[in-house]
Structure formats: structure tokens, C-alpha cells
Amino acid sequence: MIAEGPGEPSRPREARAMTEQEQQIDWDPRSEEVQRDQIAAYDDMRRGCPVAHSPYGNWSVFRHADVVRILDDPATFSNVVSTHLSVPNGMDPPEHTPFREINDRYFTPAEMAAFEPACREIARDLVTALPRGEVELMADLAADFANHVQCRFMGWPESLREPLREWTLKNQEATLALDRTAMAAVAVEFDGYIREQLEVRRSAGPAAPADTTTRLLAETADGRALTDEEIVSLVRNWTVGELGTIAASVGIIVHYLATNPEVQGLLREDTGRIEAATDEILRMHAPLIANRRRTTAPVTIAGREIPAGERVMVLWASANRDEDVFGDPDEFRLDRDPADNLLYGRGVHVCPGAPLARLELRVLLEELLAGTTDLAPVPGKEPVRAAYPGSGFSWLPLRVV
């Protein structure tokens, strides 16, 4: 769970006349050229066209300063980007406030400390079961870890893990293809899984398990109980972030350690630096490409005039590599100002699950480094990068010793 805010890349445009500037297409984030190396393509756009209009009706913003301006002004750059309910991601204050307060109760330091033993058990078991020799890290570790942790955090039965794994693949395929019919179908499918878990707990009454899902049934906002639709939306946002972004993060981090043995050695010697190192690695290679905002008034960014009601894509994968802030964006450093790193967003919509994400990544890396002696690339086998709007790797062969 990396950044609060929907990440769907496009929408149908309203029937109205387009200005000459709107008709100008600056880039296509789905083009073959961009897909060959998304990070390098964003670097080029940031330097040459820091605000770019795409064929999908979105304005992509690449520079750190411009992204910070957007994040610090939720009144002008709204998170309400869809007609579908999205709790709390797709809300603005004051509506956002009580739902965000509910959300944050589940990610306090005390909650994270209580969940750490379960998270560590999952990580240790998966690392122990990981084959030695050549592995495909995304399937053999990253995706399984995210799936196990989400089910344990929510209190869901083991029987739900396989449906969630299949659902994640269908969701990714539909989003990649921009197939709105399929996207709607997978959303309905997911809602069914969650509603079933809610009904199981209601039927159990006092015998319901004391887990996160049961606790959500007792939550209230503005003096009333949450509706099932609100609970399902909240859980959907948690789950999409967990199953997609955490798996991508694991792949990015482990690939970096495998291809940078000096950093791997540093963290093997000093595990206390793992959290700072994961933040820095994910700054260089973002696990989440972008999130959307909607302009509530005409704005000018980097000389581009953007009308009210337009979709603006906040490009985390570019802003966190801005040379004006970070110098050489590929230089691994642990002495940077954490406030500059937008990995978990910023402002009122800062990532609601950041404490859990940091806990998971730290614990998994601790167990992986403790349970192995070396992580290395497989000679002659290049990883396959994930396609927009995904990030990281879709196939990652590594050698585990």
C-alpha cells in the first residue's frame, strides 16, 4: 500500500470542445518505446516535457516541485476522480476526514507491533520453503508473501488465498488492456468475496473472530455505522495496494540487492539499515507509477494551462528521481532527507498503509537475508519488466544460495 489515490490511467472524456492545447499529444505512456524502460522514459520526459498530455485525456506531471504543489493543495487537485465510491482514497476533506481516521486506527505503532510476529512467521516460512538455486522471485516469493500477509492481516481463511491470487491476475490483465467491462466484472467479484466474509461474521454474532474484518463491522462515521459498500470499498483499497504494490516492491528490492552486491553485503552486516535502504531503493524504482487527481479550477503548471475538471497524473516514478532534488537519481544514499522521498505520498492523502508496508518489507528482508547467503542474477536470463500502469517486474529469475 504505497500511495492513497486511485491509479486507473484514463477515463471517458466529456462531450465538449477541446482547446488547441488539449488536442496536442505529447506522449503515450503505453507506447512500446516507453514500455521498454519506463523509468528511463520518465527521466527523459521530466527533462524535456515536465507536463505532458496523453491520448488518454490525462496530464502527466513529472517534476518533484510540481508534484509537491499538487499534493499540498487538495482543494485544487481533488482526489474525487471517479463516480464510484472509494473510501477514503477517492474523497476530499471534510468527507475524507472521518473515514481516514477509521483507516488510521488499523495502522498505529501498537497495531504494527502486535502484527509483526504473524508477519515474521509468514516471511520465515516462505523463505524456508524457497528453493535454493534458480527461482522466479515474483511467483516463488513476492506474490505469495503479499497474499499471505493480506489474508492474515484481515483474518481471512486460507481458502480465500487462491481466489485472491487469481483475482489479482485478472485485475492486472483487465487494467493493462483497459478493458472496462472486465474491470467492472473483477470489481464485482472482489466485492462478493468481502461481503461473504462480512456475512460470516454477522452470522457468528458474539462468536465472530476478533480480527480486522470483524472490527470494521463495528466502525462508525459521523455517528452512524459504516455501510457494507463503504467497508467493501475500504478493504478493496487496502487489498489492491497490498497484493499489487507490495509484491512489486519485493521484486524491485530483491533485484536491486542481487545486482548490487555491495548494498546486499551492507544490509547483511547491518540489518538496522534495511528500512532506510528499502525506501531509497523504491525511490529509484517506484513500485507504483502514478496516481490521479482532478483539477477543480483552471491551473498553470510548468507553463501548461490545464482547465478545471481535468485528470492529472502524479508521476511518483519520475518525481522521486528529479535531479533538482536528488542529484544523480541512481546514486544509492542513506543520508537523504526522508521528507523529500514521495514513496508514500504526502499531505492529507499520504499512504494510509505505509506503516504496514514498511513493516512487511523490513521483516521479509530480515528473514531473506538471514536465511540465505547470496542473491544474484541468473546469467543469460534478463528479467521482464512490468507494463504500465504496473511497475517492477512481471518475471524475475534470480539465483538464491
PDB file of N, CA and C in Angstrom, residues 38-50 62-67 280 283-284 315-331 333 336 340 342:
ATOM      1  N   GLN A  38      10.391   2.038 -18.566  1.00  0.00           N
ATOM      2  CA  GLN A  38       9.537   3.124 -18.094  1.00  0.00           C
ATOM      3  C   GLN A  38      10.331   4.194 -17.336  1.00  0.00           C
ATOM      4  N   ILE A  39      11.220   3.763 -16.451  1.00  0.00           N
ATOM      5  CA  ILE A  39      11.942   4.723 -15.615  1.00  0.00           C
ATOM      6  C   ILE A  39      12.787   5.662 -16.473  1.00  0.00           C
ATOM      7  N   ALA A  40      13.505   5.114 -17.455  1.00  0.00           N
ATOM      8  CA  ALA A  40      14.316   5.955 -18.341  1.00  0.00           C
ATOM      9  C   ALA A  40      13.441   6.896 -19.152  1.00  0.00           C
ATOM     10  N   ALA A  41      12.270   6.418 -19.585  1.00  0.00           N
ATOM     11  CA  ALA A  41      11.362   7.269 -20.359  1.00  0.00           C
ATOM     12  C   ALA A  41      10.857   8.435 -19.519  1.00  0.00           C
ATOM     13  N   TYR A  42      10.562   8.182 -18.250  1.00  0.00           N
ATOM     14  CA  TYR A  42      10.095   9.256 -17.378  1.00  0.00           C
ATOM     15  C   TYR A  42      11.203  10.272 -17.121  1.00  0.00           C
ATOM     16  N   ASP A  43      12.425   9.781 -16.992  1.00  0.00           N
ATOM     17  CA  ASP A  43      13.560  10.705 -16.839  1.00  0.00           C
ATOM     18  C   ASP A  43      13.635  11.650 -18.035  1.00  0.00           C
ATOM     19  N   ASP A  44      13.482  11.110 -19.228  1.00  0.00           N
ATOM     20  CA  ASP A  44      13.544  11.936 -20.434  1.00  0.00           C
ATOM     21  C   ASP A  44      12.400  12.941 -20.473  1.00  0.00           C
ATOM     22  N   MET A  45      11.206  12.520 -20.103  1.00  0.00           N
ATOM     23  CA  MET A  45      10.045  13.426 -20.110  1.00  0.00           C
ATOM     24  C   MET A  45      10.222  14.542 -19.087  1.00  0.00           C
ATOM     25  N   ARG A  46      10.737  14.198 -17.921  1.00  0.00           N
ATOM     26  CA  ARG A  46      10.921  15.205 -16.867  1.00  0.00           C
ATOM     27  C   ARG A  46      11.842  16.323 -17.345  1.00  0.00           C
ATOM     28  N   ARG A  47      12.864  15.960 -18.087  1.00  0.00           N
ATOM     29  CA  ARG A  47      13.841  16.947 -18.546  1.00  0.00           C
ATOM     30  C   ARG A  47      13.336  17.735 -19.755  1.00  0.00           C
ATOM     31  N   GLY A  48      12.523  17.090 -20.591  1.00  0.00           N
ATOM     32  CA  GLY A  48      12.139  17.747 -21.835  1.00  0.00           C
ATOM     33  C   GLY A  48      10.711  18.226 -21.915  1.00  0.00           C
ATOM     34  N   CYS A  49       9.801  17.605 -21.153  1.00  0.00           N
ATOM     35  CA  CYS A  49       8.379  17.959 -21.226  1.00  0.00           C
ATOM     36  C   CYS A  49       7.754  17.669 -19.864  1.00  0.00           C
ATOM     37  N   PRO A  50       7.991  18.516 -18.867  1.00  0.00           N
ATOM     38  CA  PRO A  50       7.626  18.187 -17.487  1.00  0.00           C
ATOM     39  C   PRO A  50       6.133  18.085 -17.212  1.00  0.00           C
ATOM     40  N   PHE A  62       5.730  15.437 -14.051  1.00  0.00           N
ATOM     41  CA  PHE A  62       6.944  14.661 -13.836  1.00  0.00           C
ATOM     42  C   PHE A  62       7.892  15.238 -12.782  1.00  0.00           C
ATOM     43  N   ARG A  63       7.869  16.549 -12.537  1.00  0.00           N
ATOM     44  CA  ARG A  63       8.879  17.158 -11.655  1.00  0.00           C
ATOM     45  C   ARG A  63       8.455  17.114 -10.189  1.00  0.00           C
ATOM     46  N   HIS A  64       9.438  16.974  -9.324  1.00  0.00           N
ATOM     47  CA  HIS A  64       9.209  16.876  -7.888  1.00  0.00           C
ATOM     48  C   HIS A  64       8.474  18.107  -7.359  1.00  0.00           C
ATOM     49  N   ALA A  65       8.920  19.296  -7.710  1.00  0.00           N
ATOM     50  CA  ALA A  65       8.311  20.511  -7.183  1.00  0.00           C
ATOM     51  C   ALA A  65       6.845  20.626  -7.609  1.00  0.00           C
ATOM     52  N   ASP A  66       6.547  20.260  -8.838  1.00  0.00           N
ATOM     53  CA  ASP A  66       5.171  20.338  -9.318  1.00  0.00           C
ATOM     54  C   ASP A  66       4.288  19.294  -8.635  1.00  0.00           C
ATOM     55  N   VAL A  67       4.830  18.109  -8.405  1.00  0.00           N
ATOM     56  CA  VAL A  67       4.080  17.079  -7.703  1.00  0.00           C
ATOM     57  C   VAL A  67       3.802  17.496  -6.266  1.00  0.00           C
ATOM     58  N   GLU A 280      15.013   3.968  -0.055  1.00  0.00           N
ATOM     59  CA  GLU A 280      15.893   4.538  -1.075  1.00  0.00           C
ATOM     60  C   GLU A 280      15.817   3.740  -2.376  1.00  0.00           C
ATOM     61  N   ARG A 283      12.668   4.578  -4.002  1.00  0.00           N
ATOM     62  CA  ARG A 283      12.712   5.938  -4.571  1.00  0.00           C
ATOM     63  C   ARG A 283      13.247   5.871  -5.988  1.00  0.00           C
ATOM     64  N   MET A 284      14.302   5.094  -6.189  1.00  0.00           N
ATOM     65  CA  MET A 284      14.925   4.997  -7.503  1.00  0.00           C
ATOM     66  C   MET A 284      14.029   4.283  -8.511  1.00  0.00           C
ATOM     67  N   LEU A 315       3.195  11.564 -11.290  1.00  0.00           N
ATOM     68  CA  LEU A 315       4.157  10.518 -11.649  1.00  0.00           C
ATOM     69  C   LEU A 315       5.191  10.337 -10.531  1.00  0.00           C
ATOM     70  N   TRP A 316       4.851   9.486  -9.548  1.00  0.00           N
ATOM     71  CA  TRP A 316       5.800   9.189  -8.475  1.00  0.00           C
ATOM     72  C   TRP A 316       7.119   8.676  -9.046  1.00  0.00           C
ATOM     73  N   ALA A 317       7.022   7.856 -10.081  1.00  0.00           N
ATOM     74  CA  ALA A 317       8.198   7.203 -10.651  1.00  0.00           C
ATOM     75  C   ALA A 317       9.154   8.189 -11.289  1.00  0.00           C
ATOM     76  N   SER A 318       8.694   9.409 -11.546  1.00  0.00           N
ATOM     77  CA  SER A 318       9.569  10.459 -12.065  1.00  0.00           C
ATOM     78  C   SER A 318       9.965  11.443 -10.964  1.00  0.00           C
ATOM     79  N   ALA A 319       8.983  11.917 -10.199  1.00  0.00           N
ATOM     80  CA  ALA A 319       9.255  12.953  -9.191  1.00  0.00           C
ATOM     81  C   ALA A 319      10.335  12.523  -8.210  1.00  0.00           C
ATOM     82  N   ASN A 320      10.358  11.240  -7.858  1.00  0.00           N
ATOM     83  CA  ASN A 320      11.332  10.745  -6.884  1.00  0.00           C
ATOM     84  C   ASN A 320      12.717  10.540  -7.486  1.00  0.00           C
ATOM     85  N   ARG A 321      12.867  10.904  -8.769  1.00  0.00           N
ATOM     86  CA  ARG A 321      14.178  10.812  -9.421  1.00  0.00           C
ATOM     87  C   ARG A 321      14.612  12.183  -9.949  1.00  0.00           C
ATOM     88  N   ASP A 322      13.956  13.233  -9.503  1.00  0.00           N
ATOM     89  CA  ASP A 322      14.234  14.577 -10.007  1.00  0.00           C
ATOM     90  C   ASP A 322      15.638  15.018  -9.580  1.00  0.00           C
ATOM     91  N   GLU A 323      16.473  15.327 -10.588  1.00  0.00           N
ATOM     92  CA  GLU A 323      17.862  15.721 -10.323  1.00  0.00           C
ATOM     93  C   GLU A 323      17.956  16.989  -9.489  1.00  0.00           C
ATOM     94  N   ASP A 324      16.963  17.870  -9.587  1.00  0.00           N
ATOM     95  CA  ASP A 324      16.995  19.110  -8.817  1.00  0.00           C
ATOM     96  C   ASP A 324      16.884  18.860  -7.317  1.00  0.00           C
ATOM     97  N   VAL A 325      16.389  17.696  -6.950  1.00  0.00           N
ATOM     98  CA  VAL A 325      16.231  17.341  -5.533  1.00  0.00           C
ATOM     99  C   VAL A 325      17.251  16.284  -5.108  1.00  0.00           C
ATOM    100  N   PHE A 326      17.479  15.282  -5.965  1.00  0.00           N
ATOM    101  CA  PHE A 326      18.269  14.128  -5.562  1.00  0.00           C
ATOM    102  C   PHE A 326      19.640  14.031  -6.225  1.00  0.00           C
ATOM    103  N   GLY A 327      19.975  14.991  -7.093  1.00  0.00           N
ATOM    104  CA  GLY A 327      21.246  14.879  -7.806  1.00  0.00           C
ATOM    105  C   GLY A 327      21.190  13.707  -8.754  1.00  0.00           C
ATOM    106  N   ASP A 328      22.188  12.831  -8.706  1.00  0.00           N
ATOM    107  CA  ASP A 328      22.178  11.621  -9.520  1.00  0.00           C
ATOM    108  C   ASP A 328      21.078  10.706  -8.983  1.00  0.00           C
ATOM    109  N   PRO A 329      19.990  10.513  -9.743  1.00  0.00           N
ATOM    110  CA  PRO A 329      18.864   9.740  -9.195  1.00  0.00           C
ATOM    111  C   PRO A 329      19.183   8.281  -8.963  1.00  0.00           C
ATOM    112  N   ASP A 330      20.237   7.760  -9.586  1.00  0.00           N
ATOM    113  CA  ASP A 330      20.592   6.352  -9.428  1.00  0.00           C
ATOM    114  C   ASP A 330      21.656   6.116  -8.361  1.00  0.00           C
ATOM    115  N   GLU A 331      22.057   7.177  -7.676  1.00  0.00           N
ATOM    116  CA  GLU A 331      23.044   7.024  -6.606  1.00  0.00           C
ATOM    117  C   GLU A 331      22.342   6.568  -5.329  1.00  0.00           C
ATOM    118  N   ARG A 333      21.975   6.298  -1.626  1.00  0.00           N
ATOM    119  CA  ARG A 333      22.454   7.039  -0.462  1.00  0.00           C
ATOM    120  C   ARG A 333      21.474   6.869   0.691  1.00  0.00           C
ATOM    121  N   ARG A 336      19.912  10.825   2.738  1.00  0.00           N
ATOM    122  CA  ARG A 336      18.995  11.795   2.155  1.00  0.00           C
ATOM    123  C   ARG A 336      17.956  12.243   3.178  1.00  0.00           C
ATOM    124  N   ASP A 340      11.957  14.388   1.490  1.00  0.00           N
ATOM    125  CA  ASP A 340      11.968  14.570   0.037  1.00  0.00           C
ATOM    126  C   ASP A 340      11.434  13.350  -0.706  1.00  0.00           C
ATOM    127  N   LEU A 342       8.936  10.831  -1.886  1.00  0.00           N
ATOM    128  CA  LEU A 342       7.482  10.784  -2.026  1.00  0.00           C
ATOM    129  C   LEU A 342       6.962   9.358  -2.201  1.00  0.00           C
TER     130      LEU A 342
END
